PDB file of C-alpha atoms in Angstrom:
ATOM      1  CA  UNK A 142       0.000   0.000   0.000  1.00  0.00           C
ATOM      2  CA  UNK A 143       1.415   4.013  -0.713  1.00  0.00           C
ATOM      3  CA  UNK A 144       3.106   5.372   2.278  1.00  0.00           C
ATOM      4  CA  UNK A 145       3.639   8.844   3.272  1.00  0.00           C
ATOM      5  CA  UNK A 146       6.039  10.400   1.283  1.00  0.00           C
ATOM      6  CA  UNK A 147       7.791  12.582   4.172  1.00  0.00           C
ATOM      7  CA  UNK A 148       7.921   9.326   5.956  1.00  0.00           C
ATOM      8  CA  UNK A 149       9.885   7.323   3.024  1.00  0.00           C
ATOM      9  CA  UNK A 150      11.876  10.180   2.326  1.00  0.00           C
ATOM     10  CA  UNK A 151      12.676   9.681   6.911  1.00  0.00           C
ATOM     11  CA  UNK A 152      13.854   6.471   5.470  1.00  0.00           C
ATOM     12  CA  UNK A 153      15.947   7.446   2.827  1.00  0.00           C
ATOM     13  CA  UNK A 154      17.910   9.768   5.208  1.00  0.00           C
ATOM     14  CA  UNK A 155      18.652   6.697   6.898  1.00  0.00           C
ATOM     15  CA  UNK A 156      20.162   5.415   4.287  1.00  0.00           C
ATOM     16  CA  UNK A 157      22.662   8.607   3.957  1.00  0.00           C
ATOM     17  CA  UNK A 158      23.171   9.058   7.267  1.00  0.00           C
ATOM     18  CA  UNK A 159      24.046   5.215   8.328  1.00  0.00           C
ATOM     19  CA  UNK A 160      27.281   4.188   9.873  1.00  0.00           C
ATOM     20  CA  UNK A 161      29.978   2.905   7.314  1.00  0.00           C
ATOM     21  CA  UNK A 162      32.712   0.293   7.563  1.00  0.00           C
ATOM     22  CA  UNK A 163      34.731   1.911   4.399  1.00  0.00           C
ATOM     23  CA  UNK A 164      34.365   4.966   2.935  1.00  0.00           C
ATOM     24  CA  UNK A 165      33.041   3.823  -0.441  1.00  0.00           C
ATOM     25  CA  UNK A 166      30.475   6.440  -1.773  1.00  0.00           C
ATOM     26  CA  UNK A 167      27.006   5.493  -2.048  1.00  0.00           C
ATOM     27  CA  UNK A 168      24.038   6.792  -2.944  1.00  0.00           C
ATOM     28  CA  UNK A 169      20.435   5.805  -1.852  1.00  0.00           C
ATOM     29  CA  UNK A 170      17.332   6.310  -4.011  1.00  0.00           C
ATOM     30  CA  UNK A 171      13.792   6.409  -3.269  1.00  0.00           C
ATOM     31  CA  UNK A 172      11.402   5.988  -6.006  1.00  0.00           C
ATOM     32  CA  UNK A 173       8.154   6.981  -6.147  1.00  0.00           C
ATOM     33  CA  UNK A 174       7.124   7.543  -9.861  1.00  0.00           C
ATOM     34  CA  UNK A 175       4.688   4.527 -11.188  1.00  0.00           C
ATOM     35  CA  UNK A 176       5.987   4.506 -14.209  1.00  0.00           C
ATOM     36  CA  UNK A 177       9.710   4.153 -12.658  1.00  0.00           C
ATOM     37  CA  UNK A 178       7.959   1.657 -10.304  1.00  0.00           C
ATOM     38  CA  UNK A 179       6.967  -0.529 -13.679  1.00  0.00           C
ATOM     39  CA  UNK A 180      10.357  -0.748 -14.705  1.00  0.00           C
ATOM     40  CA  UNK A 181      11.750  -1.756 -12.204  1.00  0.00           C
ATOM     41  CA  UNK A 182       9.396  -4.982 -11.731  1.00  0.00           C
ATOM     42  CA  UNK A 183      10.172  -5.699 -14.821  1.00  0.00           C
ATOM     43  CA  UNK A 184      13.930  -5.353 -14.253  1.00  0.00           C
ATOM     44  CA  UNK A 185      13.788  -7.717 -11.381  1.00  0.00           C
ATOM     45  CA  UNK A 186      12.281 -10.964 -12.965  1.00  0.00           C
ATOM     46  CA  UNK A 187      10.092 -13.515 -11.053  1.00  0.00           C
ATOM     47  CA  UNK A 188      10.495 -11.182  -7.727  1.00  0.00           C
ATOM     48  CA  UNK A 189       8.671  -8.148 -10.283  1.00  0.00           C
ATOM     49  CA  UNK A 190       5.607 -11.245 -10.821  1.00  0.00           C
ATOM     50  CA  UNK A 191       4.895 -11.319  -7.207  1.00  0.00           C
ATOM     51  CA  UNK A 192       5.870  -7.964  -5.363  1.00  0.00           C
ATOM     52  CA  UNK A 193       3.175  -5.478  -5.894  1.00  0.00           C
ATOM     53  CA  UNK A 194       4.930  -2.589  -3.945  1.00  0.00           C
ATOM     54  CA  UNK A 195       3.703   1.701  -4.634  1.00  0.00           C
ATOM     55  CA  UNK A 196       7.836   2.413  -3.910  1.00  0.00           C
ATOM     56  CA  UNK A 197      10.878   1.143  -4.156  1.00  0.00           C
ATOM     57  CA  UNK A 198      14.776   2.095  -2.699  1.00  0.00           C
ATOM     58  CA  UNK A 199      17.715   1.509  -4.464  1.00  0.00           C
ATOM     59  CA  UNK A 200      21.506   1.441  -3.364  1.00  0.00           C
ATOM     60  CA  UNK A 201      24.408   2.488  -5.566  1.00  0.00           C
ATOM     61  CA  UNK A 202      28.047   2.102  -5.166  1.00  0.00           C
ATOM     62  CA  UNK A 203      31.250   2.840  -6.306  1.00  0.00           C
ATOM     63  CA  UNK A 204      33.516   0.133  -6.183  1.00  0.00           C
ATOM     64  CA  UNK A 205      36.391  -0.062  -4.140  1.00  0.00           C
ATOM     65  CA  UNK A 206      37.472  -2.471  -1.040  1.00  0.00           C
ATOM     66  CA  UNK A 207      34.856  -3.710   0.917  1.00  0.00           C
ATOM     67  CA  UNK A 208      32.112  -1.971  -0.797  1.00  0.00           C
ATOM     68  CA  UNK A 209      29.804  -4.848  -0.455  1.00  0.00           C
ATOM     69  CA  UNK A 210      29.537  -5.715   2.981  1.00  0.00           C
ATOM     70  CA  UNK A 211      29.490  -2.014   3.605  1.00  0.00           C
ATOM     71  CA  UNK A 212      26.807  -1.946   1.238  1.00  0.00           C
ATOM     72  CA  UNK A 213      25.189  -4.651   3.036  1.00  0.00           C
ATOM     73  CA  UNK A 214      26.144  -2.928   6.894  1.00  0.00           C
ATOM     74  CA  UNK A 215      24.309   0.578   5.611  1.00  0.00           C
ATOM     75  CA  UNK A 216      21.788  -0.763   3.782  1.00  0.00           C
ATOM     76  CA  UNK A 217      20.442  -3.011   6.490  1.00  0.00           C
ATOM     77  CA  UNK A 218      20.172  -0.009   8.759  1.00  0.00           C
ATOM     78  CA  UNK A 219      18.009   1.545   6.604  1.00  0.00           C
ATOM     79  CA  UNK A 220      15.659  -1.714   6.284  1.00  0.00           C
ATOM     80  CA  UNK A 221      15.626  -1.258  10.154  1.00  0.00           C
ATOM     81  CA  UNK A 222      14.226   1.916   9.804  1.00  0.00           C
ATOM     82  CA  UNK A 223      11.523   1.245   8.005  1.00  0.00           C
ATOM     83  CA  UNK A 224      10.517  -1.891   9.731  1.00  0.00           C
ATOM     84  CA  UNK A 225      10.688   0.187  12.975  1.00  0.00           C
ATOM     85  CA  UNK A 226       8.057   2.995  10.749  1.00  0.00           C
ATOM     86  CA  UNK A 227       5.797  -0.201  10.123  1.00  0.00           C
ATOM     87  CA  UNK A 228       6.646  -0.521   6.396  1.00  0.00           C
ATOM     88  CA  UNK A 229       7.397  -3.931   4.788  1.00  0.00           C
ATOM     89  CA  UNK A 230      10.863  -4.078   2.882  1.00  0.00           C
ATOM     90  CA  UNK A 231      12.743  -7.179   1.074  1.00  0.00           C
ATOM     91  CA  UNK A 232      15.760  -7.592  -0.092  1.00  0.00           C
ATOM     92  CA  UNK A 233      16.069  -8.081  -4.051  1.00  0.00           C
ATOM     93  CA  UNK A 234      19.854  -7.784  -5.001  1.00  0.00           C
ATOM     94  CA  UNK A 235      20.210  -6.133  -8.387  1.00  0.00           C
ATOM     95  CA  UNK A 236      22.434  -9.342 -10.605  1.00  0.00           C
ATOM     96  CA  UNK A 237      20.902  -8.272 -14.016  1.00  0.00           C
ATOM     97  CA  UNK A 238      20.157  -5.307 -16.028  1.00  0.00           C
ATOM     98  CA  UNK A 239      22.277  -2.801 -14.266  1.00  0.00           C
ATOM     99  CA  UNK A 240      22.690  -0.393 -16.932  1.00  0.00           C
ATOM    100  CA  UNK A 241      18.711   0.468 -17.298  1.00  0.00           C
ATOM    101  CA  UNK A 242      18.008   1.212 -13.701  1.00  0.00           C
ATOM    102  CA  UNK A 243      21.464   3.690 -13.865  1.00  0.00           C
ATOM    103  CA  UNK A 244      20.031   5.693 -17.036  1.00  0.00           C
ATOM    104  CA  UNK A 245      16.994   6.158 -14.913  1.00  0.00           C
ATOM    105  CA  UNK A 246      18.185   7.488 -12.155  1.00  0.00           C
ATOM    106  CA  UNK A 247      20.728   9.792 -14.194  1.00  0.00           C
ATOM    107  CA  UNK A 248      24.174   7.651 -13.060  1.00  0.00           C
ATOM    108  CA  UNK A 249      27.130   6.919 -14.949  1.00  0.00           C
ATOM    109  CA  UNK A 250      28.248   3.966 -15.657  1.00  0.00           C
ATOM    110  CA  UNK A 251      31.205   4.294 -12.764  1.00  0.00           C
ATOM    111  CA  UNK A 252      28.086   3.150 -10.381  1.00  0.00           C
ATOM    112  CA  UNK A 253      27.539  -0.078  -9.753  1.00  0.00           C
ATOM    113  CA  UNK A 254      23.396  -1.202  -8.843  1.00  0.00           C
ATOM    114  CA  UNK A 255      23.850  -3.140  -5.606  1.00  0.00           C
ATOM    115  CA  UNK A 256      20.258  -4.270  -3.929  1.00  0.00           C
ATOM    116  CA  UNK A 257      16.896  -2.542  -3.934  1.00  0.00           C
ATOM    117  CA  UNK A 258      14.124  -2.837  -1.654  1.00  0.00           C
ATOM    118  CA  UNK A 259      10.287  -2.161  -2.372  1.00  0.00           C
ATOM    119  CA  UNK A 260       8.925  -0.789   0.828  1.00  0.00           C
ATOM    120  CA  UNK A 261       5.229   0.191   1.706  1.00  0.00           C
ATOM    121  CA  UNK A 262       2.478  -0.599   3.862  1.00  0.00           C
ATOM    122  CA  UNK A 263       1.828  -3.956   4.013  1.00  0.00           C
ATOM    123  CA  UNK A 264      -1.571  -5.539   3.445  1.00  0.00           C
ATOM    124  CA  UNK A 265      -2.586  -8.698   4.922  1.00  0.00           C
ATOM    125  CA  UNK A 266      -0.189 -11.633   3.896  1.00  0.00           C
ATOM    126  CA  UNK A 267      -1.277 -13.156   0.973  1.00  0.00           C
ATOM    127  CA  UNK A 268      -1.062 -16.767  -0.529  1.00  0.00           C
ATOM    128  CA  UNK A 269       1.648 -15.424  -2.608  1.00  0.00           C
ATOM    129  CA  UNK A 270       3.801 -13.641   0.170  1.00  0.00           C
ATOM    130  CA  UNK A 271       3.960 -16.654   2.382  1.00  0.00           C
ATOM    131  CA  UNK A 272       5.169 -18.963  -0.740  1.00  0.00           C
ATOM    132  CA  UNK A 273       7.631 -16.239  -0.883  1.00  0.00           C
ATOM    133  CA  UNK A 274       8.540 -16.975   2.255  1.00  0.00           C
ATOM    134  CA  UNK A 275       8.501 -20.325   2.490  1.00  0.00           C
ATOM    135  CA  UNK A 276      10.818 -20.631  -0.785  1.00  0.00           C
ATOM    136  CA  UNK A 277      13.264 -18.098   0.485  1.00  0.00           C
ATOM    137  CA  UNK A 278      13.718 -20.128   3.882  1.00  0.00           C
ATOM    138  CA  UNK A 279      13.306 -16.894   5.671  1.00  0.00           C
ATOM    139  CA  UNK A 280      11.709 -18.475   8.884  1.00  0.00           C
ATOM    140  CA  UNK A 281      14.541 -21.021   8.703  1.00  0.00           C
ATOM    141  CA  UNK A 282      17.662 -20.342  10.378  1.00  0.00           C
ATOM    142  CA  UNK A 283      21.241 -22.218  11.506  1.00  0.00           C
ATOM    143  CA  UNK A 284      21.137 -23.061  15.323  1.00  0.00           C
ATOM    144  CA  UNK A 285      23.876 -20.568  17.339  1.00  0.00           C
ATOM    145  CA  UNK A 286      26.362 -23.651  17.397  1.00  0.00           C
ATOM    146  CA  UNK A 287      26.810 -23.822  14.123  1.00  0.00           C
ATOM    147  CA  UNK A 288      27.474 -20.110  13.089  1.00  0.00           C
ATOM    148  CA  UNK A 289      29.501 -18.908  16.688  1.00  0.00           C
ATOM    149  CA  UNK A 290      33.089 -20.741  17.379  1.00  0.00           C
ATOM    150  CA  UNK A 291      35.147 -20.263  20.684  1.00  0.00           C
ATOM    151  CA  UNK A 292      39.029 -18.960  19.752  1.00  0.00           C
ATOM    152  CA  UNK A 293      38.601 -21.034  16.245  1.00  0.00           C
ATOM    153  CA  UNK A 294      36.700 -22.373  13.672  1.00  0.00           C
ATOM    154  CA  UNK A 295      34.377 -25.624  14.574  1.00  0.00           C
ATOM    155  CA  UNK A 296      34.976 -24.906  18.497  1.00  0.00           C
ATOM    156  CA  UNK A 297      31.952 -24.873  20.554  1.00  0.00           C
ATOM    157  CA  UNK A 298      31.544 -21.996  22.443  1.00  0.00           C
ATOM    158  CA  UNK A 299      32.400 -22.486  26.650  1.00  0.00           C
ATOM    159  CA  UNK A 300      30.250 -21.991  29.498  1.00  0.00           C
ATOM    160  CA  UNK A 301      31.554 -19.131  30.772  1.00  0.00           C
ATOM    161  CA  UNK A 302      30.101 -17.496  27.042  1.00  0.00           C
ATOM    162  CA  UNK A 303      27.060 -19.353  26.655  1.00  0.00           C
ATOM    163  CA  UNK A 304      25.686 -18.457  30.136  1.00  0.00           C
ATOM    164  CA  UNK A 305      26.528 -14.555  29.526  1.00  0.00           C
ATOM    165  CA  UNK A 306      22.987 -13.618  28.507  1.00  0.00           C
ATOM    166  CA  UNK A 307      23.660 -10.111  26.375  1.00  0.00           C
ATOM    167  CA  UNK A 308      25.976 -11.484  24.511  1.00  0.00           C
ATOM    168  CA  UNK A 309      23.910 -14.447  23.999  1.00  0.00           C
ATOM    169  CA  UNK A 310      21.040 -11.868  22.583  1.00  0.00           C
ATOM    170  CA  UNK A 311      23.980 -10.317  20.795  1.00  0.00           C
ATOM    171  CA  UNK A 312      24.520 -13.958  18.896  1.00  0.00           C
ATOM    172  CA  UNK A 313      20.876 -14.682  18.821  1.00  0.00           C
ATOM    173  CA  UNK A 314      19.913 -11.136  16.748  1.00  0.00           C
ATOM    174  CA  UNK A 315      22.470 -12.037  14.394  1.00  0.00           C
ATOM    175  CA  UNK A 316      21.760 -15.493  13.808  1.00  0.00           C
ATOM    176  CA  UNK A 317      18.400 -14.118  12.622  1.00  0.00           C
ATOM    177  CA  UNK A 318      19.977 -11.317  10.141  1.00  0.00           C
ATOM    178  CA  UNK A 319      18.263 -11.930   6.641  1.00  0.00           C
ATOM    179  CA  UNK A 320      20.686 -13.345   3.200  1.00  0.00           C
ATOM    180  CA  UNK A 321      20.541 -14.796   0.155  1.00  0.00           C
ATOM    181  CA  UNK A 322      18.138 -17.715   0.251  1.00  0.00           C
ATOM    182  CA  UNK A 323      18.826 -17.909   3.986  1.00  0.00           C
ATOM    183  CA  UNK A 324      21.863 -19.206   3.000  1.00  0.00           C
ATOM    184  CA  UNK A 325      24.293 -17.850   6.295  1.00  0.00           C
ATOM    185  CA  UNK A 326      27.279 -17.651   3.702  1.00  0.00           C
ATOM    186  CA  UNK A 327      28.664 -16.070   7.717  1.00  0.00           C
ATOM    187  CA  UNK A 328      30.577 -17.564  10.364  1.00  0.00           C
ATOM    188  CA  UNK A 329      32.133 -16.195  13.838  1.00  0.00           C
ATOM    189  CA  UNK A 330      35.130 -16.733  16.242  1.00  0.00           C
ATOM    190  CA  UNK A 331      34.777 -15.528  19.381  1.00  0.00           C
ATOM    191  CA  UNK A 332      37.832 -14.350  20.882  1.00  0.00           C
ATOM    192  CA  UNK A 333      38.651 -12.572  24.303  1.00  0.00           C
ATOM    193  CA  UNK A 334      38.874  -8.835  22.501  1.00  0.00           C
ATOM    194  CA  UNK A 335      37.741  -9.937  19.215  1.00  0.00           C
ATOM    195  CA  UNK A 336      35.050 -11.130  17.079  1.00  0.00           C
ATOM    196  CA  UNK A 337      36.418 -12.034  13.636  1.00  0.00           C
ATOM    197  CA  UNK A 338      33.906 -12.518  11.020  1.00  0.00           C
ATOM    198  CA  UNK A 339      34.194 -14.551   7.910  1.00  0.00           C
ATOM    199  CA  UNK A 340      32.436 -16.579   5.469  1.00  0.00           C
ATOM    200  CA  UNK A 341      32.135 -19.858   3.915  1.00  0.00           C
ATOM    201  CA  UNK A 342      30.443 -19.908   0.695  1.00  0.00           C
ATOM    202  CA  UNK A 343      30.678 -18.034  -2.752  1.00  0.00           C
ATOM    203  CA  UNK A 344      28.007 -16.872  -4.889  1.00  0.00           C
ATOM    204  CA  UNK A 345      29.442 -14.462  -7.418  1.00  0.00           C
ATOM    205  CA  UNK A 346      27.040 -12.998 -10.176  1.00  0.00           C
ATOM    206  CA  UNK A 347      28.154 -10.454 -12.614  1.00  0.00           C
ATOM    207  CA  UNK A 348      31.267  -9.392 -11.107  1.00  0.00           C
ATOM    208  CA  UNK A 349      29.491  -9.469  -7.239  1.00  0.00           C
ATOM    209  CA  UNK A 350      29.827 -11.580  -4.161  1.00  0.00           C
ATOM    210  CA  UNK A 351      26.707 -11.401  -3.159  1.00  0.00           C
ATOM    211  CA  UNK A 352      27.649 -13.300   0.140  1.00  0.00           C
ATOM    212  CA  UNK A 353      29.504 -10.290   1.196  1.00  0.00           C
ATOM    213  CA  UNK A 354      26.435  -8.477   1.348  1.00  0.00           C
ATOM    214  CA  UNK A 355      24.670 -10.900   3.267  1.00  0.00           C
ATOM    215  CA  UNK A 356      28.145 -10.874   5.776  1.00  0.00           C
ATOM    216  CA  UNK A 357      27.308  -6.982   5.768  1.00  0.00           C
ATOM    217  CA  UNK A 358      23.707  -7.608   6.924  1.00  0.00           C
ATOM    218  CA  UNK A 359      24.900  -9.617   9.970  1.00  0.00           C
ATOM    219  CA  UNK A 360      27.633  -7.584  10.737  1.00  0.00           C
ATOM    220  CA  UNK A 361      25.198  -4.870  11.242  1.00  0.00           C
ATOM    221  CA  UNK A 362      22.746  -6.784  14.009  1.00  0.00           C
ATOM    222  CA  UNK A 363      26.024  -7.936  15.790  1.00  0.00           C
ATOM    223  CA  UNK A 364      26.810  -4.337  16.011  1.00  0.00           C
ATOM    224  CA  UNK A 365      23.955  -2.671  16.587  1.00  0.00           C
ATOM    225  CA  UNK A 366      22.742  -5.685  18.884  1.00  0.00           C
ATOM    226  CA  UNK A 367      25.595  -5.077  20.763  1.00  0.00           C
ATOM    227  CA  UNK A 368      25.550  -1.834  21.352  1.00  0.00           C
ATOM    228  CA  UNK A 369      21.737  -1.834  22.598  1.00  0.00           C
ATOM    229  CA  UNK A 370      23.070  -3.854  25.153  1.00  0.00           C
ATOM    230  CA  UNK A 371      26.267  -1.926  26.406  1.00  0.00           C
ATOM    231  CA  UNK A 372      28.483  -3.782  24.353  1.00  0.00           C
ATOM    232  CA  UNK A 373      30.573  -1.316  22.586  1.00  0.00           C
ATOM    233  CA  UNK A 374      33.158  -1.742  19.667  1.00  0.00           C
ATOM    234  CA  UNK A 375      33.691  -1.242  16.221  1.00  0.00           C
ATOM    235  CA  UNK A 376      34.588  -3.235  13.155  1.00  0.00           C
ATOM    236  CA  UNK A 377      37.771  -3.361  10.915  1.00  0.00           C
ATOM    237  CA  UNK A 378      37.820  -4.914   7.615  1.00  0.00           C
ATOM    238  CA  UNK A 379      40.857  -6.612   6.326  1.00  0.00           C
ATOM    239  CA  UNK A 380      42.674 -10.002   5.808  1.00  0.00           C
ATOM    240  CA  UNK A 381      43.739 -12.158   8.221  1.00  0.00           C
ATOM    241  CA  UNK A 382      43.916 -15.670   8.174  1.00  0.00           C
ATOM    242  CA  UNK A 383      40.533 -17.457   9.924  1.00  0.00           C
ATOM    243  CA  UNK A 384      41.875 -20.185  13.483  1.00  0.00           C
ATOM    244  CA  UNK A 385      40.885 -23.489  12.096  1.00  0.00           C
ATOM    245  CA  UNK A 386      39.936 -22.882   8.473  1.00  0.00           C
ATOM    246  CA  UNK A 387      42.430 -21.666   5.987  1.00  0.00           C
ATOM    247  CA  UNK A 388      40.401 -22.131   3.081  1.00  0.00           C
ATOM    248  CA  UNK A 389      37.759 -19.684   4.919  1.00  0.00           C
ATOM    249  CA  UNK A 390      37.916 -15.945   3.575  1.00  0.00           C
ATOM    250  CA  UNK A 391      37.769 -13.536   6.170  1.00  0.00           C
ATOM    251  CA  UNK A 392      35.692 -10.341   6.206  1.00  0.00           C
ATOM    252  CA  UNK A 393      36.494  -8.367   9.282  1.00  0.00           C
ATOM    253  CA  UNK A 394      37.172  -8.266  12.651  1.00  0.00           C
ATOM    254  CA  UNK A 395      35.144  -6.629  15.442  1.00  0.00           C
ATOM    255  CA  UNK A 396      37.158  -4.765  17.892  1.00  0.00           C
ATOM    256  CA  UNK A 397      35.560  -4.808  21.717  1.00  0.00           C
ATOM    257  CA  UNK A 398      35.747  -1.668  23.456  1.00  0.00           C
ATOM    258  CA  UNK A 399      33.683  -1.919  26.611  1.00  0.00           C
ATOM    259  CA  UNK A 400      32.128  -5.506  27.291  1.00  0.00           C
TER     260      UNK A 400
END
């Protein structure tokens, strides 16, 4: 259903104004126009068949180092947003057709389509939303134990972790962080002064890892989790090499502050 437009636009700003992990320049869209809205179902294949949505945001990036998962990080605070307004959101990354969507919003081709959302209202969940669902996996999700690893990769977590209850909530919001077919590409080591994230899987389409999106998305409930709760620190991007899987690539590490 249409939404206020001051209110979307609230959303937006959220968008512009989120925390970063890099400094890649993006730009957040918010369209409105029906005939732009048209388009863009069409631009998005099956997902244009079933999501009947009055507006739609879109992310663009430049590329540079990290862009994705800081794509992901920002983004996802902007989905936040708007579910804390009421609207309904969902993820659709942008794989095909880039160059249409960027000659309607007046980019150059040095921008890069990244993910949109359509975001409105929500009616009452139809037949068609819950198959979404259900397809998608979205009420599915890894247990804690197989995401979370104590000082290295495959090490169950101790005691002395598993009976601290905020951080507990901390794990438990991001186990339940949206990706890609509810695929968790994600994993953690928990370390005394240190969580490093990293991930497991690959799922590369035209020239993007979409998994480091997803890793973006979860990075931003650990953090903002986290700090709800008193926990404070901040995250660092960068190689390293991940305790007890080599093969694994790593994604960043998040520095504790205050615990």
């Amino acid at each position: 259903m249409p939404a206020p437009l001051d209110a979307l636009e609230s959303v937006r700003r959220a968008g512009d104004c989120a925390q970063a992990v890099t400094g890649a320049e993006m730009r957040f869209h918010l369209c409105t126009d029906a005939q732009m809205g048209r388009e863009i179902k069409g631009l998005i294949g099956d997902y244009g068949k079933t999501i009947h949505a009055p507006h739609y945001l879109v992310l663009a990036a430049r590329e540079g180092e990290g862009y994705l998962t800081d794509a992901g990080f920002r983004f996802e605070q902007m989905v936040l947003e708007a579910t804390d307004r009421g609207f309904g959101t969902c993820w659709v990354g942008l794989m095909f057709k880039e160059a249409t969507l960027r000659a309607a919003l007046g980019l150059d081709d040095a921008w890069r389509m990244i993910v949109l959302s359509p975001i409105g209202l929500p009616a009452a969940k139809s037949v068609t939303n819950r198959l979404l669902r259900t397809l998608a996996g979205s009420k599915a999700r890894k247990p804690i134990d197989q995401l979370f690893f104590w000082q290295q990769h495959g090490q169950t977590l101790p005691e002395g972790v598993t009976q601290d209850r905020r951080l507990m909530q901390v794990l438990e919001a991001t186990r339940w962080a949206p990706s890609w077919m509810n695929k968790q590409p994600w994993r953690f080591v928990l370390r005394d002064r240190e969580i490093l994230a990293y991930k497991v899987k690959q799922q590369d389409r035209e020239g993007k890892d979409y998994h480091r999106l997803d890793c973006g998305i979860a990075m931003c409930h650990l953090h903002f989790s986290a700090n709800a709760l008193g926990i404070r620190g901040r995250w660092e991007l960068g190689s390293f090499e991940v305790p007890g899987a080599p093969s694994a690539e790593p994604i960043g590490r998040y520095v504790l502050e205050k615990r």
